Coordinates of C-alpha atoms in Angstrom, one line a residue:
Chain M
X17 CA 0.0 0.0 0.0
X18 CA 1.4 3.4 -1.0
X19 CA 2.1 6.0 1.7
X20 CA -0.5 8.5 0.5
X21 CA -3.2 5.8 0.2
X22 CA -2.3 4.6 3.7
X23 CA -2.6 8.1 5.0
X24 CA -6.1 8.5 3.5
X25 CA -7.2 5.1 4.8
X26 CA -5.9 6.0 8.3
X27 CA -7.9 9.2 8.2
X28 CA -11.1 7.4 7.2
X29 CA -10.7 4.9 10.0
X30 CA -9.9 7.6 12.5
X31 CA -13.0 9.6 11.6
X32 CA -15.0 6.4 11.8
X33 CA -13.7 5.6 15.3
X34 CA -14.7 9.1 16.5
X35 CA -18.2 8.6 15.3
X36 CA -18.3 5.1 16.7
X37 CA -17.2 6.4 20.1
X38 CA -20.1 8.9 20.0
X39 CA -22.5 6.2 19.0
X40 CA -21.3 4.0 21.9
X41 CA -21.8 6.8 24.4
X42 CA -25.3 7.4 23.0
X43 CA -26.2 3.7 23.1
X44 CA -24.9 3.6 26.7
X45 CA -26.9 6.6 27.7
X46 CA -30.1 5.2 26.1
X47 CA -29.4 1.7 27.5
X48 CA -29.5 0.1 24.0
X49 CA -27.6 -3.1 23.6
X50 CA -26.1 -3.2 20.1
X51 CA -25.1 -6.3 18.1
X52 CA -23.1 -6.1 14.9
X53 CA -23.8 -9.2 12.8
X54 CA -21.3 -10.1 10.1
X55 CA -20.9 -13.0 7.7
X56 CA -20.3 -13.7 4.0
X57 CA -23.3 -13.0 1.8
X58 CA -25.9 -15.8 1.9
X59 CA -24.9 -17.1 5.3
X60 CA -28.5 -16.6 6.5
X61 CA -28.2 -13.4 8.6
X62 CA -31.6 -12.0 7.7
X63 CA -33.5 -15.2 8.2
X64 CA -31.8 -15.9 11.5
X65 CA -32.4 -12.3 12.7
X66 CA -36.1 -12.3 11.7
X67 CA -36.7 -15.4 13.9
X68 CA -34.5 -14.1 16.7
X69 CA -36.3 -10.8 16.8
X70 CA -39.7 -12.5 16.9
X71 CA -38.4 -14.6 19.8
X72 CA -37.1 -11.6 21.7
X73 CA -40.3 -9.6 21.1
X74 CA -42.3 -12.5 22.6
X75 CA -40.1 -12.1 25.7
X76 CA -41.3 -8.5 26.0
X77 CA -38.2 -6.8 24.7
X78 CA -38.2 -3.8 22.2
X79 CA -36.0 -4.9 19.3
X80 CA -35.0 -3.1 16.2
X81 CA -32.6 -3.5 13.3
X82 CA -30.6 -1.6 10.8
X83 CA -29.5 -3.5 7.7
X84 CA -26.9 -2.7 5.1
X85 CA -27.2 -3.8 1.5
X86 CA -25.8 -2.5 -1.7
X87 CA -29.0 -2.1 -3.7
X88 CA -32.3 -3.4 -2.4
X89 CA -34.6 -3.0 0.6
X90 CA -35.5 -6.7 0.6
X91 CA -33.7 -7.5 3.9
X92 CA -35.3 -4.7 5.8
X93 CA -38.7 -5.8 4.6
X94 CA -38.0 -9.4 5.7
X95 CA -36.9 -8.2 9.1
X96 CA -39.9 -5.9 9.4
X97 CA -42.1 -8.9 9.0
X98 CA -41.1 -9.8 12.6
X99 CA -43.2 -6.8 13.6
X100 CA -40.1 -4.8 14.7
X101 CA -38.8 -1.6 13.2
X102 CA -36.1 -2.2 10.6
X103 CA -34.2 0.4 8.7
X104 CA -32.5 -0.3 5.4
X105 CA -29.1 1.4 4.7
X106 CA -28.3 1.3 1.0
X107 CA -24.5 1.3 0.6
X108 CA -24.3 1.6 -3.2
X109 CA -20.8 0.2 -4.0
X110 CA -19.6 0.1 -0.4
X111 CA -18.9 -3.4 0.9
X112 CA -19.3 -2.6 4.5
X113 CA -21.2 -0.3 7.0
X114 CA -19.5 2.6 8.5
X115 CA -20.4 4.4 11.8
X116 CA -21.9 7.5 10.1
X117 CA -24.3 5.3 8.1
X118 CA -25.5 3.7 11.3
X119 CA -25.8 7.1 12.9
X120 CA -28.0 8.4 10.1
X121 CA -30.4 5.5 10.4
X122 CA -30.9 5.6 14.1
X123 CA -33.9 7.9 14.7
X124 CA -36.6 5.2 15.0
X125 CA -34.6 3.2 17.6
X126 CA -34.5 5.5 20.7
X127 CA -36.7 3.2 22.8
X128 CA -35.0 0.0 21.8
X129 CA -33.6 -2.6 24.2
X130 CA -31.6 -4.5 21.6
X131 CA -30.6 -3.1 18.3
X132 CA -29.2 -5.5 15.6
X133 CA -26.9 -4.1 12.9
X134 CA -26.9 -6.5 10.0
X135 CA -23.7 -5.7 8.1
X136 CA -23.1 -6.1 4.4
X137 CA -22.3 -9.7 3.5
X138 CA -18.5 -9.6 3.4
X139 CA -15.9 -11.4 5.5
X140 CA -13.1 -8.9 5.2
X141 CA -13.8 -5.1 5.2
X142 CA -16.5 -4.8 8.0
X143 CA -13.7 -5.7 10.5
X144 CA -12.0 -2.3 10.1
X145 CA -15.1 -0.3 11.0
X146 CA -16.3 0.0 14.6
X147 CA -20.0 0.7 14.7
X148 CA -20.3 1.4 18.4
X149 CA -21.6 -2.2 19.1
X150 CA -21.5 -4.0 22.4
X151 CA -21.2 -7.5 20.8
X152 CA -19.7 -8.7 17.5
X153 CA -21.4 -11.8 16.1
X154 CA -20.0 -13.8 13.2
X155 CA -22.2 -16.3 11.3
X156 CA -20.4 -19.3 10.1
X157 CA -22.7 -21.5 8.0
X158 CA -22.3 -25.3 7.7
X159 CA -22.3 -24.8 3.9
X160 CA -19.1 -22.8 3.7
X161 CA -16.6 -25.4 4.8
X162 CA -14.6 -25.7 8.0
X163 CA -11.6 -23.6 7.0
X164 CA -13.2 -20.1 7.1
X165 CA -11.5 -19.1 10.4
X166 CA -8.0 -19.7 8.9
X167 CA -8.8 -18.2 5.4
X168 CA -10.6 -15.1 6.8
X169 CA -8.9 -14.4 10.2
X170 CA -9.7 -10.7 10.3
X171 CA -13.4 -10.9 11.3
X172 CA -13.1 -13.7 13.8
X173 CA -10.4 -11.7 15.6
X174 CA -12.8 -8.9 16.4
X175 CA -16.0 -11.0 17.1
X176 CA -17.3 -12.1 20.5
X177 CA -19.6 -14.9 19.4
X178 CA -19.5 -17.4 16.5
X179 CA -22.9 -18.8 15.4
X180 CA -22.7 -21.9 13.4
X181 CA -25.7 -21.4 11.1
X182 CA -27.7 -23.7 8.8
X183 CA -26.9 -26.6 11.1
X184 CA -30.0 -28.4 9.8
X185 CA -28.1 -29.2 6.6
X186 CA -24.7 -29.9 8.2
X187 CA -25.0 -33.6 7.6
X188 CA -26.0 -33.1 3.9
X189 CA -22.9 -31.0 3.3
X190 CA -20.6 -33.2 5.4
X191 CA -19.8 -30.3 7.7
X192 CA -17.4 -31.4 10.5
X193 CA -18.5 -29.3 13.4
X194 CA -15.7 -30.5 15.7
X195 CA -13.1 -29.4 13.1
X196 CA -14.9 -26.1 12.7
X197 CA -14.8 -25.6 16.5
X198 CA -11.1 -26.4 16.6
X199 CA -10.5 -24.0 13.7
X200 CA -12.4 -21.2 15.5
X201 CA -10.6 -21.9 18.8
X202 CA -7.2 -21.8 17.0
X203 CA -8.0 -18.5 15.2
X204 CA -9.4 -16.9 18.4
X205 CA -8.8 -18.9 21.6
X206 CA -11.8 -18.9 23.9
X207 CA -14.3 -17.5 21.5
X208 CA -17.9 -18.4 22.4
X209 CA -19.8 -20.6 19.8
X210 CA -23.4 -21.7 19.4
X211 CA -25.0 -24.1 16.9
X212 CA -28.1 -22.7 15.3
X213 CA -30.7 -23.2 12.5
X214 CA -33.1 -20.5 11.4
X215 CA -35.1 -23.1 9.6
X216 CA -35.7 -25.5 12.5
X217 CA -35.3 -22.8 15.3
X218 CA -32.5 -24.9 16.9
X219 CA -30.3 -22.8 19.2
X220 CA -32.4 -19.6 18.9
X221 CA -33.8 -19.7 22.4
X222 CA -30.3 -20.2 23.9
X223 CA -29.1 -17.3 21.7
X224 CA -32.0 -15.1 22.9
X225 CA -31.2 -15.9 26.5
X226 CA -27.5 -15.1 26.0
X227 CA -28.3 -11.8 24.4
X228 CA -30.8 -10.8 27.2
X229 CA -28.2 -11.7 29.8
X230 CA -25.7 -9.5 28.1
X231 CA -28.2 -6.7 27.7
X232 CA -29.1 -6.9 31.4
X233 CA -25.5 -7.0 32.4
X234 CA -24.9 -3.7 30.5
X235 CA -27.8 -2.1 32.4
X236 CA -26.6 -3.4 35.7
X237 CA -23.1 -2.0 35.0
X238 CA -24.7 1.4 34.2
X239 CA -26.6 1.5 37.4
X240 CA -23.4 0.7 39.4
X241 CA -21.4 3.4 37.6
X242 CA -23.7 6.5 37.0
X243 CA -22.2 9.1 34.7
Chain L
X6 CA -17.6 9.8 -0.5
X7 CA -15.5 12.8 0.0
X8 CA -13.8 14.5 -3.0
X9 CA -10.3 13.7 -1.9
X10 CA -11.1 10.1 -1.2
X11 CA -12.8 9.8 -4.6
X12 CA -9.7 11.2 -6.3
X13 CA -7.4 8.7 -4.7
X14 CA -9.8 5.8 -5.5
X15 CA -10.0 7.0 -9.1
X16 CA -6.2 7.0 -9.2
X17 CA -6.0 3.4 -7.9
X18 CA -8.5 2.2 -10.4
X19 CA -6.8 4.0 -13.3
X20 CA -3.4 2.5 -12.3
X21 CA -5.1 -0.9 -12.1
X22 CA -6.6 -0.5 -15.5
X23 CA -3.3 0.3 -17.1
X24 CA -1.7 -2.9 -15.6
X25 CA -4.7 -4.9 -16.6
X26 CA -4.4 -3.6 -20.2
X27 CA -0.7 -4.7 -20.2
X28 CA -1.7 -8.1 -18.8
X29 CA -4.4 -8.5 -21.5
X30 CA -1.9 -7.8 -24.2
X31 CA 0.6 -10.3 -22.7
X32 CA -2.1 -13.0 -22.4
X33 CA -3.1 -12.4 -26.0
X34 CA 0.5 -12.6 -27.2
X35 CA 1.0 -15.8 -25.3
X36 CA -2.4 -17.3 -26.3
X37 CA -3.4 -17.8 -22.7
X38 CA -7.2 -17.8 -22.1
X39 CA -7.8 -16.2 -18.7
X40 CA -10.8 -16.7 -16.4
X41 CA -11.5 -14.6 -13.4
X42 CA -13.6 -16.6 -10.9
X43 CA -15.5 -14.6 -8.3
X44 CA -18.1 -15.5 -5.6
X45 CA -18.7 -15.0 -1.9
X46 CA -16.5 -17.0 0.4
X47 CA -17.4 -20.6 0.8
X48 CA -19.2 -20.8 -2.5
X49 CA -17.0 -23.7 -3.5
X50 CA -14.6 -22.0 -6.0
X51 CA -11.6 -24.1 -5.0
X52 CA -13.3 -27.5 -5.1
X53 CA -15.0 -26.7 -8.4
X54 CA -11.7 -25.5 -10.0
X55 CA -9.7 -28.5 -8.7
X56 CA -12.1 -30.8 -10.5
X57 CA -12.4 -28.7 -13.6
X58 CA -8.6 -28.4 -13.9
X59 CA -8.3 -32.2 -13.7
X60 CA -11.0 -32.5 -16.4
X61 CA -9.2 -30.0 -18.7
X62 CA -5.8 -31.6 -18.1
X63 CA -7.3 -35.0 -19.1
X64 CA -8.3 -33.3 -22.4
X65 CA -4.6 -32.5 -23.0
X66 CA -4.7 -28.8 -22.1
X67 CA -2.1 -27.0 -20.0
X68 CA -4.0 -25.4 -17.1
X69 CA -2.8 -23.2 -14.2
X70 CA -4.2 -21.1 -11.5
X71 CA -3.5 -18.2 -9.3
X72 CA -5.6 -17.9 -6.2
X73 CA -6.1 -14.9 -3.8
X74 CA -6.6 -15.4 -0.1
X75 CA -6.0 -13.2 2.9
X76 CA -3.9 -15.5 5.0
X77 CA -3.3 -19.1 4.0
X78 CA -1.9 -21.2 1.2
X79 CA -4.6 -23.9 1.7
X80 CA -6.4 -23.1 -1.6
X81 CA -3.3 -23.2 -3.7
X82 CA -2.4 -26.5 -2.2
X83 CA -5.9 -27.9 -2.9
X84 CA -5.6 -26.7 -6.6
X85 CA -2.1 -28.1 -6.9
X86 CA -3.5 -31.5 -6.0
X87 CA -5.0 -31.5 -9.6
X88 CA -1.4 -31.8 -10.8
X89 CA -1.4 -28.3 -12.3
X90 CA 0.7 -25.3 -11.2
X91 CA -1.1 -23.1 -8.7
X92 CA 0.3 -19.9 -7.2
X93 CA -1.0 -18.4 -4.0
X94 CA -1.4 -14.7 -3.7
X95 CA -1.7 -13.6 0.0
X96 CA -3.6 -10.3 0.1
X97 CA -3.3 -9.6 3.8
X98 CA -6.2 -7.3 4.6
X99 CA -7.2 -6.7 0.9
X100 CA -10.6 -8.1 0.0
X101 CA -9.9 -8.5 -3.7
X102 CA -7.2 -9.1 -6.2
X103 CA -5.7 -6.3 -8.2
X104 CA -3.9 -6.5 -11.5
X105 CA -0.4 -5.9 -10.1
X106 CA -0.8 -8.9 -7.7
X107 CA -1.8 -11.1 -10.6
X108 CA 1.2 -9.8 -12.7
X109 CA 3.6 -10.6 -9.9
X110 CA 2.4 -14.2 -9.7
X111 CA 2.6 -15.0 -13.4
X112 CA 6.0 -16.4 -14.1
X113 CA 5.1 -20.1 -13.9
X114 CA 2.3 -19.8 -16.4
X115 CA 3.9 -18.8 -19.7
X116 CA 3.0 -22.1 -21.4
X117 CA -0.5 -22.2 -20.2
X118 CA -3.6 -22.7 -22.3
X119 CA -6.1 -21.7 -19.7
X120 CA -5.3 -19.7 -16.6
X121 CA -7.8 -19.5 -13.7
X122 CA -7.7 -16.6 -11.4
X123 CA -9.5 -17.5 -8.2
X124 CA -10.4 -14.2 -6.6
X125 CA -10.8 -13.5 -2.9
X126 CA -14.3 -14.5 -1.7
X127 CA -16.2 -11.3 -1.9
X128 CA -19.3 -10.2 -3.9
X129 CA -18.5 -6.5 -4.0
X130 CA -15.0 -5.2 -4.4
X131 CA -13.5 -7.6 -7.1
X132 CA -15.9 -6.0 -9.6
X133 CA -13.9 -2.8 -9.6
X134 CA -10.6 -4.4 -10.6
X135 CA -10.0 -5.6 -14.1
X136 CA -7.4 -8.4 -14.1
X137 CA -6.9 -8.7 -17.8
X138 CA -9.3 -11.7 -18.0
X139 CA -11.1 -12.9 -21.1
X140 CA -14.1 -14.3 -19.1
X141 CA -15.7 -13.4 -15.8
X142 CA -17.3 -16.3 -14.0
X143 CA -19.6 -15.9 -11.0
X144 CA -20.4 -18.8 -8.7
X145 CA -23.9 -18.7 -7.3
X146 CA -24.3 -21.6 -4.8
X147 CA -27.7 -23.1 -4.1
X148 CA -27.1 -22.5 -0.4
X149 CA -27.1 -18.7 -0.7
X150 CA -30.7 -18.1 -1.6
X151 CA -32.2 -16.9 -4.9
X152 CA -31.9 -13.1 -4.2
X153 CA -28.2 -12.7 -4.7
X154 CA -28.4 -11.0 -8.2
X155 CA -30.6 -8.3 -6.8
X156 CA -28.8 -7.8 -3.5
X157 CA -25.3 -7.8 -5.1
X158 CA -25.8 -6.4 -8.6
X159 CA -22.3 -5.2 -9.1
X160 CA -20.5 -8.5 -9.8
X161 CA -23.2 -10.0 -12.0
X162 CA -23.0 -6.9 -14.2
X163 CA -19.4 -7.6 -15.1
X164 CA -19.6 -11.4 -15.4
X165 CA -20.1 -13.4 -18.6
X166 CA -21.2 -16.7 -17.1
X167 CA -23.1 -17.6 -13.9
X168 CA -22.4 -21.1 -12.5
X169 CA -25.1 -22.4 -10.1
X170 CA -22.8 -24.4 -7.7
X171 CA -23.6 -27.0 -5.0
X172 CA -26.6 -28.1 -7.1
X173 CA -26.4 -31.5 -5.4
X174 CA -27.9 -30.0 -2.3
X175 CA -30.3 -27.7 -4.0
X176 CA -33.3 -29.8 -2.9
X177 CA -32.1 -30.0 0.7
X178 CA -32.0 -26.2 0.9
X179 CA -35.2 -25.6 -1.1
X180 CA -33.3 -23.7 -3.8
X181 CA -35.7 -22.5 -6.5
X182 CA -33.5 -22.7 -9.6
X183 CA -36.2 -21.2 -11.9
X184 CA -36.5 -18.1 -9.6
X185 CA -32.7 -17.9 -9.4
X186 CA -32.5 -17.9 -13.2
X187 CA -35.1 -15.2 -13.5
X188 CA -33.3 -13.1 -11.0
X189 CA -30.0 -13.5 -12.9
X190 CA -31.7 -12.6 -16.2
X191 CA -33.4 -9.6 -14.6
X192 CA -30.0 -8.3 -13.2
X193 CA -28.1 -9.1 -16.4
X194 CA -30.3 -10.0 -19.4
X195 CA -28.9 -12.7 -21.5
X196 CA -26.2 -13.8 -19.2
X197 CA -25.2 -17.5 -19.7
X198 CA -25.8 -19.9 -16.8
X199 CA -24.9 -23.5 -16.1
X200 CA -25.9 -25.8 -13.2
X201 CA -22.9 -27.6 -11.6
X202 CA -21.9 -29.7 -8.6
X203 CA -18.2 -30.1 -7.7
X204 CA -19.3 -33.0 -5.5
X205 CA -21.1 -35.1 -8.1
X206 CA -19.3 -33.7 -11.1
X207 CA -22.6 -32.6 -12.7
X208 CA -22.1 -29.9 -15.4
X209 CA -18.3 -30.0 -15.3
X210 CA -17.8 -31.6 -18.7
X211 CA -20.2 -29.1 -20.3
X212 CA -18.3 -26.3 -18.5
X213 CA -14.9 -27.7 -19.7
X214 CA -16.3 -27.9 -23.3
X215 CA -17.5 -24.3 -23.1
X216 CA -14.1 -23.0 -21.9
X217 CA -12.2 -25.0 -24.5
X218 CA -14.5 -23.5 -27.2
X219 CA -13.9 -20.0 -25.9
X220 CA -10.1 -20.6 -25.7
X221 CA -10.1 -21.9 -29.3
X222 CA -12.1 -18.9 -30.5
X223 CA -9.5 -16.6 -28.9
X224 CA -6.7 -18.4 -30.8
X225 CA -8.7 -18.4 -34.1
X226 CA -9.3 -14.6 -33.7
X227 CA -5.6 -14.1 -33.1
X228 CA -4.7 -16.0 -36.3
X229 CA -7.1 -13.9 -38.3
X230 CA -5.8 -10.6 -37.0
X231 CA -2.1 -10.8 -36.6
X232 CA -0.4 -8.0 -34.7

């Protein structure tokens, strides 16, 4: 990378980090728990989130989503079918979300307990852009092979939770879950993992419980340390 | 996008296009037919190419590959198992291949009939970077849903051939091939499509025949219009 390009890239990232810091302060002040969901395209983010949002709403939580896509509002429409507010961010030719895009989409989410940010399907670039989230979640579908953590180490190194998705067809695609777990642990020792299927619903109530726990822990921490 | 950023991006793309033009001239002079293979990560590029390269070698062609990945040489090793030369390009944090990376990896491929460039798994950024290829091939796996052409229109708009991959598990994931074909045709009217499975070998001999035809057509055109 040439020096001048590097300088510009550094500036973009610095500006992003400043906006992300403001977002994080705003989310803390409003007690919104924010989850940045990343994966390759077609990993099943939207389907899983739609079911998860329905599950969390049934537990009495206020849930919302912003979703980044290049060109269509299909994913926001699919998420809105859960009955929750969902805001589409059209990124044009941008392969990731940046903090200012999230900021500009936030107005409808002020009373939200849990806000999902569904990133653009891409295993590389989203890693560089902090969105002010509390939790980074990586979807790792059974259909993509066991070697993703080694071939795309950047994202797993910034995520807190790996969801093995599409586990209902794991046997049909000869997915070796033990090898996939070992590869995740090697790329990021100690990372939490959970097996899920948006189609059968497997793992979704455990996932909902985990998120509610984290959301409550954030609130408890706020009560203990008032600004 | 800010004006200064836009200016830098334009410069990067212009430099890339100049190198790509040189590459294209070199490939023409050496009668190498070059195929740029793009898809999301985990779409099965490497497995399909390994089988395809074996098929083409059995037909007496000299075949080679360069493959872009962020961090490991696993894919080059898998392709080399076909007995063909395969060169890994490690891109670090770059989410796509650029023409100068391909140029630097070319030495072993001077006597090649067909050279595959397996791009980094990413449905967005590779579109912006011409690699001097003759044919752009997009893999569209049955596992990623039918809406990819609309959600990620950039790549399909620069590709010449869509391969529906992982068709052996299409039924297990309720993939609607007719809808997928209509979505492809809507995004890029007239684009060629072919159903394949690297696991069963379905579609691979048709694909090999198609590539050999195109390769021969390039040579015939060269004979008719000497430099």
